[in-house]
Every structure is written in structure tokens, then in C-alpha cells.
Amino acid sequence: HAECNALLYARSPRVDGSTLYLNDYSPCLSCAKMVIAAGVRRVVYLKVYNQAALDLLRLASVQLSPIRKGGAT
């Protein structure tokens, strides 16, 4: 749950509207809820971990940017 940890340590209004870069998997459902509550507007990830979490992020208008082979989002 690195996403939640990062958001808790940020403790700043600067998180609102930010981009969250994940080094591997997309967030779990619990972390997705925290991402939405924090006001993150974009999530960059490599692999899908939980489709329901991605669906929830989309519903909340969070931009999802999977990293494609070769590094492009």
C-alpha cells in the first residue's frame, strides 16, 4: 500500500491535482479510494493489479496512464 503511505507522508495541499507514479502495479481498491480522496488527478502504472480499482478511478475522473512497452504512456 505504498500509495497510501506516500499520500499520508505528503500531508500537503500540493497533492491535489498531482500525478502519482507507481513503479509496478496499479492501486488496490483501498488505495484507489485514498488517491481519489487526496485529489490526485493522474495515475501512472505498469501493470493492472485490480480492474475494479481502475474503474473506480475512472469514475472519479482520474486520468489513467499505463506505461506501454518502450516506456511511453
Coordinates of N, CA and C in Angstrom, one line a residue:
H1 N 0.8 -1.2 0.0 CA 0.0 0.0 0.0 C 0.9 1.3 0.0
A2 N 1.8 1.3 -0.9 CA 2.8 2.4 -1.0 C 2.0 3.7 -1.3
E3 N 1.0 3.6 -2.1 CA 0.2 4.8 -2.5 C -0.3 5.5 -1.2
C4 N -0.9 4.8 -0.3 CA -1.5 5.4 0.9 C -0.3 6.0 1.7
N5 N 0.7 5.3 1.8 CA 1.9 5.7 2.6 C 2.4 7.1 2.0
A6 N 2.6 7.1 0.7 CA 3.1 8.4 0.1 C 2.1 9.5 0.3
L7 N 0.8 9.3 0.2 CA -0.1 10.4 0.4 C -0.2 10.8 1.9
L8 N 0.0 9.9 2.8 CA 0.0 10.3 4.2 C 1.2 11.1 4.6
Y9 N 2.4 10.7 4.0 CA 3.6 11.5 4.3 C 3.7 12.8 3.6
A10 N 3.0 12.9 2.5 CA 3.0 14.2 1.7 C 2.3 15.3 2.6
R11 N 1.2 15.0 3.2 CA 0.4 15.9 4.1 C 0.5 17.3 3.6
S12 N 0.1 17.5 2.3 CA 0.2 18.8 1.8 C -1.0 19.0 0.8
P13 N -1.5 20.3 0.7 CA -2.5 20.5 -0.4 C -1.9 20.4 -1.8
R14 N -0.6 20.4 -1.9 CA 0.1 20.2 -3.2 C -0.2 18.9 -3.8
V15 N -0.8 17.9 -3.1 CA -1.1 16.6 -3.7 C -2.3 16.8 -4.6
D16 N -3.2 17.7 -4.3 CA -4.4 18.0 -5.1 C -4.0 18.4 -6.5
G17 N -4.5 17.6 -7.5 CA -4.2 17.8 -8.9 C -2.9 17.2 -9.3
S18 N -2.3 16.4 -8.5 CA -0.9 15.9 -8.8 C -1.0 14.6 -9.6
T19 N 0.1 14.1 -10.0 CA 0.3 12.8 -10.7 C 1.0 11.9 -9.8
L20 N 0.5 10.7 -9.7 CA 1.0 9.6 -8.8 C 1.7 8.6 -9.7
Y21 N 3.0 8.4 -9.6 CA 3.8 7.5 -10.4 C 4.0 6.2 -9.5
L22 N 3.6 5.1 -10.1 CA 3.7 3.8 -9.4 C 4.8 3.0 -10.1
N23 N 5.6 2.3 -9.4 CA 6.7 1.6 -10.0 C 6.3 0.2 -10.6
D24 N 5.2 -0.2 -10.4 CA 4.8 -1.5 -11.0 C 3.3 -1.6 -11.2
Y25 N 2.5 -2.0 -10.2 CA 1.1 -2.3 -10.3 C 0.2 -1.1 -10.1
S26 N -1.0 -1.1 -10.7 CA -2.0 -0.1 -10.4 C -2.5 -0.3 -9.0
P27 N -3.1 0.7 -8.4 CA -3.5 0.6 -7.0 C -4.6 -0.5 -6.7
C28 N -4.6 -0.9 -5.5 CA -5.7 -1.8 -5.0 C -6.9 -0.9 -4.8
L29 N -8.0 -1.5 -4.4 CA -9.3 -0.7 -4.2 C -9.2 0.3 -3.1
S30 N -8.6 -0.2 -2.0 CA -8.4 0.7 -0.8 C -7.5 1.9 -1.1
C31 N -6.4 1.7 -1.8 CA -5.5 2.8 -2.2 C -6.2 3.7 -3.2
A32 N -7.0 3.1 -4.1 CA -7.7 3.9 -5.1 C -8.6 4.9 -4.4
K33 N -9.3 4.5 -3.4 CA -10.1 5.4 -2.6 C -9.3 6.5 -2.0
M34 N -8.2 6.2 -1.5 CA -7.3 7.3 -0.9 C -6.8 8.2 -2.0
V35 N -6.4 7.7 -3.1 CA -6.0 8.5 -4.2 C -7.0 9.5 -4.6
I36 N -8.3 9.0 -4.7 CA -9.4 9.9 -5.1 C -9.6 11.0 -4.0
A37 N -9.6 10.6 -2.8 CA -9.9 11.5 -1.6 C -8.8 12.5 -1.5
A38 N -7.5 12.2 -1.9 CA -6.4 13.1 -1.9 C -6.5 14.2 -3.0
G39 N -7.2 13.9 -4.0 CA -7.3 14.8 -5.2 C -6.3 14.6 -6.3
V40 N -5.7 13.4 -6.3 CA -4.7 13.1 -7.3 C -5.5 13.0 -8.7
R41 N -5.0 13.6 -9.7 CA -5.7 13.7 -11.0 C -5.2 12.7 -12.0
R42 N -4.0 12.1 -11.8 CA -3.4 11.2 -12.8 C -2.6 10.1 -12.1
V43 N -2.8 8.9 -12.6 CA -2.0 7.7 -12.0 C -1.3 7.0 -13.2
V44 N 0.0 6.9 -13.0 CA 0.9 6.2 -14.0 C 1.3 4.9 -13.4
Y45 N 1.1 3.8 -14.1 CA 1.4 2.5 -13.6 C 1.9 1.6 -14.8
L46 N 2.4 0.4 -14.4 CA 2.9 -0.5 -15.4 C 2.0 -1.6 -15.7
K47 N 1.5 -2.3 -14.7 CA 0.6 -3.5 -14.8 C -0.7 -3.3 -14.0
V48 N -1.8 -3.9 -14.5 CA -3.1 -3.8 -13.8 C -3.0 -4.8 -12.6
Y49 N -3.4 -4.3 -11.5 CA -3.5 -5.1 -10.3 C -4.9 -5.5 -10.0
N50 N -5.8 -4.4 -10.1 CA -7.2 -4.6 -9.7 C -8.1 -3.8 -10.6
Q51 N -8.8 -4.4 -11.5 CA -9.6 -3.7 -12.5 C -10.7 -2.9 -11.8
A52 N -11.3 -3.4 -10.8 CA -12.3 -2.6 -10.1 C -11.8 -1.3 -9.6
A53 N -10.6 -1.3 -9.1 CA -9.9 0.0 -8.6 C -9.8 0.9 -9.8
L54 N -9.3 0.4 -10.9 CA -9.2 1.3 -12.1 C -10.5 1.9 -12.6
D55 N -11.5 1.0 -12.5 CA -12.9 1.5 -12.9 C -13.3 2.6 -11.9
L56 N -13.1 2.5 -10.6 CA -13.4 3.5 -9.7 C -12.7 4.8 -9.9
L57 N -11.4 4.7 -10.2 CA -10.6 5.9 -10.5 C -11.1 6.6 -11.8
R58 N -11.5 5.8 -12.8 CA -12.1 6.4 -14.0 C -13.4 7.1 -13.7
L59 N -14.2 6.5 -12.8 CA -15.5 7.1 -12.5 C -15.2 8.5 -11.7
A60 N -14.1 8.6 -11.0 CA -13.8 9.8 -10.3 C -13.0 10.8 -11.2
S61 N -12.9 10.5 -12.5 CA -12.2 11.3 -13.4 C -10.7 11.4 -13.2
V62 N -10.1 10.4 -12.7 CA -8.7 10.3 -12.5 C -8.2 9.7 -13.9
Q63 N -7.2 10.4 -14.4 CA -6.6 10.0 -15.7 C -5.7 8.8 -15.4
L64 N -5.9 7.7 -16.2 CA -5.0 6.5 -16.0 C -4.1 6.5 -17.2
S65 N -2.8 6.3 -16.8 CA -1.7 6.3 -17.9 C -0.9 5.1 -17.7
P66 N -1.3 4.0 -18.3 CA -0.5 2.8 -18.2 C 0.8 3.0 -19.0
I67 N 1.9 2.5 -18.5 CA 3.2 2.6 -19.3 C 3.2 1.5 -20.3
R68 N 3.4 1.9 -21.5 CA 3.5 0.9 -22.6 C 4.9 0.4 -22.8
K69 N 5.0 -0.7 -23.5 CA 6.4 -1.2 -23.8 C 7.2 -0.1 -24.5
G70 N 8.4 0.1 -24.0 CA 9.2 1.1 -24.5 C 9.2 2.4 -23.7
G71 N 8.3 2.4 -22.7 CA 8.2 3.5 -21.7 C 7.2 4.6 -22.0
A72 N 6.5 4.5 -23.1 CA 5.5 5.6 -23.4 C 4.2 5.4 -22.6
T73 N 3.6 6.5 -22.2 CA 2.3 6.4 -21.5 C 1.2 6.8 -22.4

